[in-house]
Amino acid sequence: MREHDFPRAGRGNRRNRFDDDELTFEKSYAEEVEWDETPDKPEFGDRWSTWDLSTPTERGPEPHPDWLVTELAAVDVERGVLKTGKEADVFLLHRHVPGTERGCLLAAKRYRSHDHRMFHRDAGYLEGRRVKESRVNRAMASRSAFGKEAIAATWAAAEFGALARLWEIAQQLDVAPFTPYPVQILGTEVLQEFIGAPDGTAAPRLAQVRTDEAGLADLWSQLVLGLTVLARAGFAHGDLSPYNILVHEGRLVIIDLPQIVDVVANPQGKRFLARDVHNVATWFTARGLSGVDEAAVTAELMAEAGLRT
């Protein structure tokens, strides 16, 4: 069974045997899923839309954008790889309703399973990030096979939750969203707004952008506003650089937030926040933008987050 062949209600039934006490799988998912019949597949495309497989809390904030296809008759078509990484691969997905003009492009971020290279330097990011079951926390700490799967799920959930929270805050503050819209999460797959052209050309990274000082000043202003919203929510990106910031039609968009840091709960929160500012401030200064005060921005963000400098 391919990764994207998900079962659907009414299109094949599955029976999962759970432990009565902890509601956890007794064995691996692959061993435990039993099929009564082979689920049907769309005549065209790689899979049916997975929209109805996510619960309401596993979908993006309401109201959903007009461009988002939520019809259950929709199908998902893989259009290629957008990005590969140590922790996850990102695919371009076209979700559309056959026979209509309803369609949208999505970025499908799929976190790697434990048999692939796992997350590098993740111990610091995981501080302050725990789950309810102590046995899962122990498994994550020991990096067992089960623990690595739990870590992958934790990173996916952290990214989706952060995107949803930041989108909501931006809406409340009536400022332009500076992160992609989080469409849904299903297991270790996070679907989000594709940032780029209708033909599937992804927006360039900040590191690739060439502009004059006025353009740099505008991008810096957008970035500081985005970091302020992050800090006000109690977060630091954790690994911010010109390589995980996109620029699309003048709009600056921060991506790759699985390592997002709760600056209050994480003992290293201040360090992560200061490092984020240093990484981007250094880039803007090197590109010729004057007046970038790294220390002042860092102090302002820490104040927004309620941290003592």
XYZ file of C-alpha atoms in Angstrom:
309
model
C 0.000 0.000 0.000
C 1.442 3.340 -0.993
C 1.676 6.118 1.560
C -1.118 8.098 -0.034
C -3.627 5.229 -0.407
C -5.699 6.230 2.614
C -8.983 4.428 3.392
C -12.222 6.406 3.219
C -15.601 5.975 4.844
C -17.848 4.080 2.445
C -14.913 3.150 0.230
C -13.594 0.167 2.150
C -13.808 -0.570 5.874
C -10.946 -1.003 8.295
C -10.776 -2.461 11.764
C -8.055 -1.267 14.149
C -7.480 -3.265 17.344
C -6.752 -0.859 20.191
C -5.575 -1.493 23.716
C -8.605 -0.920 25.967
C -6.665 0.941 28.621
C -4.473 3.341 26.700
C -6.102 3.344 23.242
C -2.765 2.676 21.595
C -1.932 0.311 18.768
C -0.848 -3.123 19.995
C 1.479 -3.496 17.053
C 2.569 -1.334 14.165
C -0.107 0.312 12.063
C 0.869 -1.715 9.020
C 0.398 -5.000 10.885
C -2.871 -4.055 12.535
C -4.949 -2.564 9.724
C -7.296 -5.197 8.326
C -9.205 -4.539 5.147
C -12.637 -5.956 4.428
C -12.316 -5.003 0.775
C -9.991 -3.041 -1.464
C -10.943 0.644 -1.328
C -11.807 2.116 -4.669
C -9.669 4.785 -6.246
C -10.605 7.711 -8.427
C -10.604 7.135 -12.165
C -8.056 9.936 -12.456
C -5.523 11.071 -9.855
C -3.537 9.405 -7.115
C -6.100 9.366 -4.316
C -9.408 10.775 -3.206
C -9.197 14.015 -1.259
C -8.284 13.266 2.348
C -10.302 16.213 3.670
C -12.918 14.045 5.378
C -10.276 11.871 7.052
C -9.157 14.749 9.272
C -11.273 15.781 12.248
C -12.411 19.410 12.595
C -9.498 20.103 14.965
C -7.123 18.656 12.365
C -8.238 21.184 9.747
C -7.239 24.790 9.281
C -8.913 27.720 11.046
C -12.347 28.837 9.924
C -13.508 30.469 7.839
C -11.691 28.381 5.286
C -10.269 30.403 2.374
C -12.409 30.544 -0.767
C -9.636 28.966 -2.825
C -9.536 25.827 -0.688
C -11.254 22.780 -2.191
C -13.195 20.916 0.516
C -15.616 18.979 -1.688
C -15.543 15.245 -0.933
C -15.683 14.449 -4.651
C -12.256 16.010 -5.112
C -9.156 14.015 -6.008
C -5.482 14.629 -5.249
C -2.896 14.496 -8.020
C 0.834 14.455 -7.271
C 2.722 17.042 -9.341
C 6.256 16.373 -8.170
C 8.700 17.151 -5.374
C 9.079 20.727 -4.179
C 11.762 20.117 -1.583
C 13.637 17.283 0.086
C 15.111 17.496 3.547
C 16.522 15.518 6.448
C 13.229 15.501 8.330
C 10.582 15.624 5.601
C 9.890 15.858 1.889
C 7.485 18.405 0.422
C 5.348 17.497 -2.590
C 3.215 19.620 -4.892
C -0.382 18.411 -4.808
C -3.267 19.442 -7.063
C -6.632 18.932 -5.350
C -9.527 19.390 -7.750
C -13.083 18.334 -8.479
C -13.107 16.378 -11.762
C -15.189 17.914 -14.511
C -15.162 21.366 -12.902
C -12.812 24.329 -12.619
C -12.609 23.921 -8.844
C -9.025 23.215 -7.877
C -6.106 24.386 -5.766
C -2.427 23.668 -5.342
C -1.210 22.445 -1.963
C 2.173 21.730 -0.418
C 2.121 18.255 1.152
C 4.831 17.956 3.784
C 5.453 14.334 4.713
C 7.700 13.590 7.663
C 10.054 10.687 7.281
C 9.503 7.418 9.147
C 12.057 5.993 11.552
C 13.944 4.054 8.868
C 15.079 7.320 7.273
C 17.509 9.928 8.585
C 15.974 11.402 11.670
C 15.835 14.909 12.971
C 19.205 16.513 13.505
C 20.013 18.401 16.671
C 16.462 17.919 17.926
C 17.101 17.563 21.668
C 17.066 21.306 22.358
C 13.868 21.860 20.393
C 12.065 19.038 22.218
C 12.658 20.579 25.646
C 9.313 21.663 27.044
C 7.478 19.596 24.429
C 5.952 16.511 26.010
C 2.979 14.236 25.452
C 0.546 12.914 28.040
C 1.701 9.294 28.155
C 4.899 8.780 30.117
C 5.819 5.664 28.131
C 5.788 7.714 24.928
C 8.036 10.333 26.518
C 10.452 7.577 27.560
C 10.431 6.109 24.063
C 11.103 9.540 22.548
C 14.012 10.066 24.943
C 15.543 6.646 24.156
C 15.048 7.101 20.368
C 13.557 3.637 19.983
C 11.783 2.833 16.710
C 8.447 3.650 18.338
C 9.961 6.747 19.902
C 11.184 8.005 16.546
C 7.717 7.529 15.056
C 6.310 9.483 18.005
C 8.865 12.246 17.424
C 7.846 12.482 13.758
C 4.199 12.796 14.778
C 5.141 15.384 17.400
C 6.993 17.507 14.867
C 4.119 17.331 12.383
C 1.574 18.242 15.049
C 3.771 21.072 16.315
C 4.077 22.577 12.845
C 0.369 22.302 12.077
C -0.627 23.700 15.470
C 1.769 26.618 15.137
C 0.577 27.470 11.629
C -3.044 27.421 12.782
C -2.346 29.564 15.836
C -0.278 32.122 13.916
C -2.880 32.369 11.159
C -5.576 33.051 13.753
C -3.490 35.709 15.506
C -2.753 37.464 12.222
C -6.488 37.534 11.502
C -7.240 38.927 14.958
C -4.624 41.659 14.527
C -5.877 42.359 10.992
C -2.422 41.956 9.492
C -1.444 40.043 6.368
C -0.710 36.365 7.153
C 3.028 35.720 7.164
C 2.757 31.924 7.190
C 1.032 29.511 4.781
C -2.569 28.604 5.540
C -2.609 25.178 7.278
C -5.118 23.051 5.359
C -5.110 19.828 7.371
C -2.989 17.256 9.148
C -3.311 13.511 8.691
C -0.821 11.439 10.642
C 2.603 12.758 9.687
C 1.402 14.574 6.558
C 0.781 18.308 6.833
C -1.094 19.906 3.925
C -0.697 23.647 3.611
C -1.137 26.522 1.203
C 1.219 26.372 -1.769
C 3.178 29.597 -2.064
C 3.921 30.193 -5.713
C 2.505 30.627 -9.195
C -0.584 28.843 -10.590
C 1.659 26.791 -12.872
C 3.324 25.201 -9.846
C 6.484 27.308 -9.809
C 7.397 27.781 -6.165
C 8.128 31.239 -4.805
C 11.846 31.993 -4.401
C 13.526 31.881 -1.043
C 14.633 35.141 0.513
C 18.244 34.103 -0.087
C 17.550 34.131 -3.833
C 15.846 37.530 -3.932
C 17.664 40.497 -5.428
C 16.114 43.917 -4.807
C 17.028 47.506 -4.029
C 17.252 49.061 -0.562
C 13.606 50.109 -0.620
C 12.599 46.530 -1.367
C 14.873 45.227 1.374
C 13.412 47.715 3.841
C 9.880 46.560 3.042
C 10.816 42.895 3.452
C 12.608 43.639 6.730
C 9.545 45.481 8.011
C 7.310 42.520 7.121
C 9.711 40.113 8.797
C 9.902 42.097 12.030
C 6.094 42.222 12.120
C 5.947 38.463 11.622
C 8.494 37.857 14.366
C 6.514 40.175 16.638
C 3.367 38.108 16.112
C 5.385 34.968 16.811
C 6.780 36.431 20.033
C 3.389 37.710 21.146
C 2.108 34.140 20.805
C 5.049 32.969 22.932
C 7.016 31.421 20.075
C 10.348 31.628 18.321
C 10.812 30.001 14.926
C 13.836 28.136 16.232
C 15.742 27.751 12.974
C 15.015 30.923 11.007
C 17.219 31.794 8.057
C 16.915 33.318 4.558
C 16.410 29.750 3.293
C 13.080 29.114 5.028
C 11.514 32.444 4.149
C 9.718 32.805 0.810
C 8.919 35.967 -1.113
C 5.876 35.811 -3.396
C 4.676 38.919 -5.225
C 6.129 41.113 -2.497
C 4.635 39.029 0.312
C 7.083 37.572 2.802
C 6.148 34.093 4.062
C 7.902 32.161 6.832
C 7.887 28.379 6.370
C 9.286 25.236 8.027
C 8.036 25.514 11.597
C 8.250 21.950 12.985
C 10.954 23.029 15.439
C 8.937 26.006 16.696
C 9.969 26.828 20.242
C 7.793 27.785 23.184
C 10.082 30.484 24.532
C 8.601 30.265 28.027
C 8.464 26.480 28.468
C 11.802 25.845 26.764
C 14.817 26.762 28.966
C 16.697 27.763 25.819
C 13.876 29.942 24.517
C 15.824 33.187 24.753
C 18.757 31.713 22.867
C 16.584 30.442 20.021
C 14.818 33.797 19.718
C 18.088 35.747 19.688
C 19.598 33.365 17.142
C 16.621 33.787 14.801
C 17.047 37.571 14.855
C 20.812 37.320 14.367
C 20.499 35.029 11.345
C 18.122 37.293 9.431
C 19.568 40.621 10.610
C 23.021 39.540 9.427
C 21.629 38.671 5.986
C 19.804 41.993 5.543
C 22.829 43.961 6.702
C 25.107 42.067 4.324
C 22.740 42.915 1.457
C 23.162 46.614 2.158
C 20.155 47.496 4.310
C 21.098 50.214 6.762
C 19.583 50.847 10.170
C 19.140 47.203 11.172
C 19.418 47.197 14.970
C 19.693 43.559 15.950
C 19.919 44.217 19.695
C 16.880 46.488 19.709
C 14.745 44.028 17.725
C 15.784 41.153 19.996
C 14.912 43.142 23.129
C 11.550 44.167 21.676
C 10.661 40.574 20.785
C 11.625 39.329 24.238
C 9.391 41.995 25.760
C 6.532 40.898 23.495
C 7.054 37.315 24.666
C 7.141 38.377 28.328
C 10.781 37.416 28.774
C 13.290 39.325 30.843
C 16.307 40.485 28.894
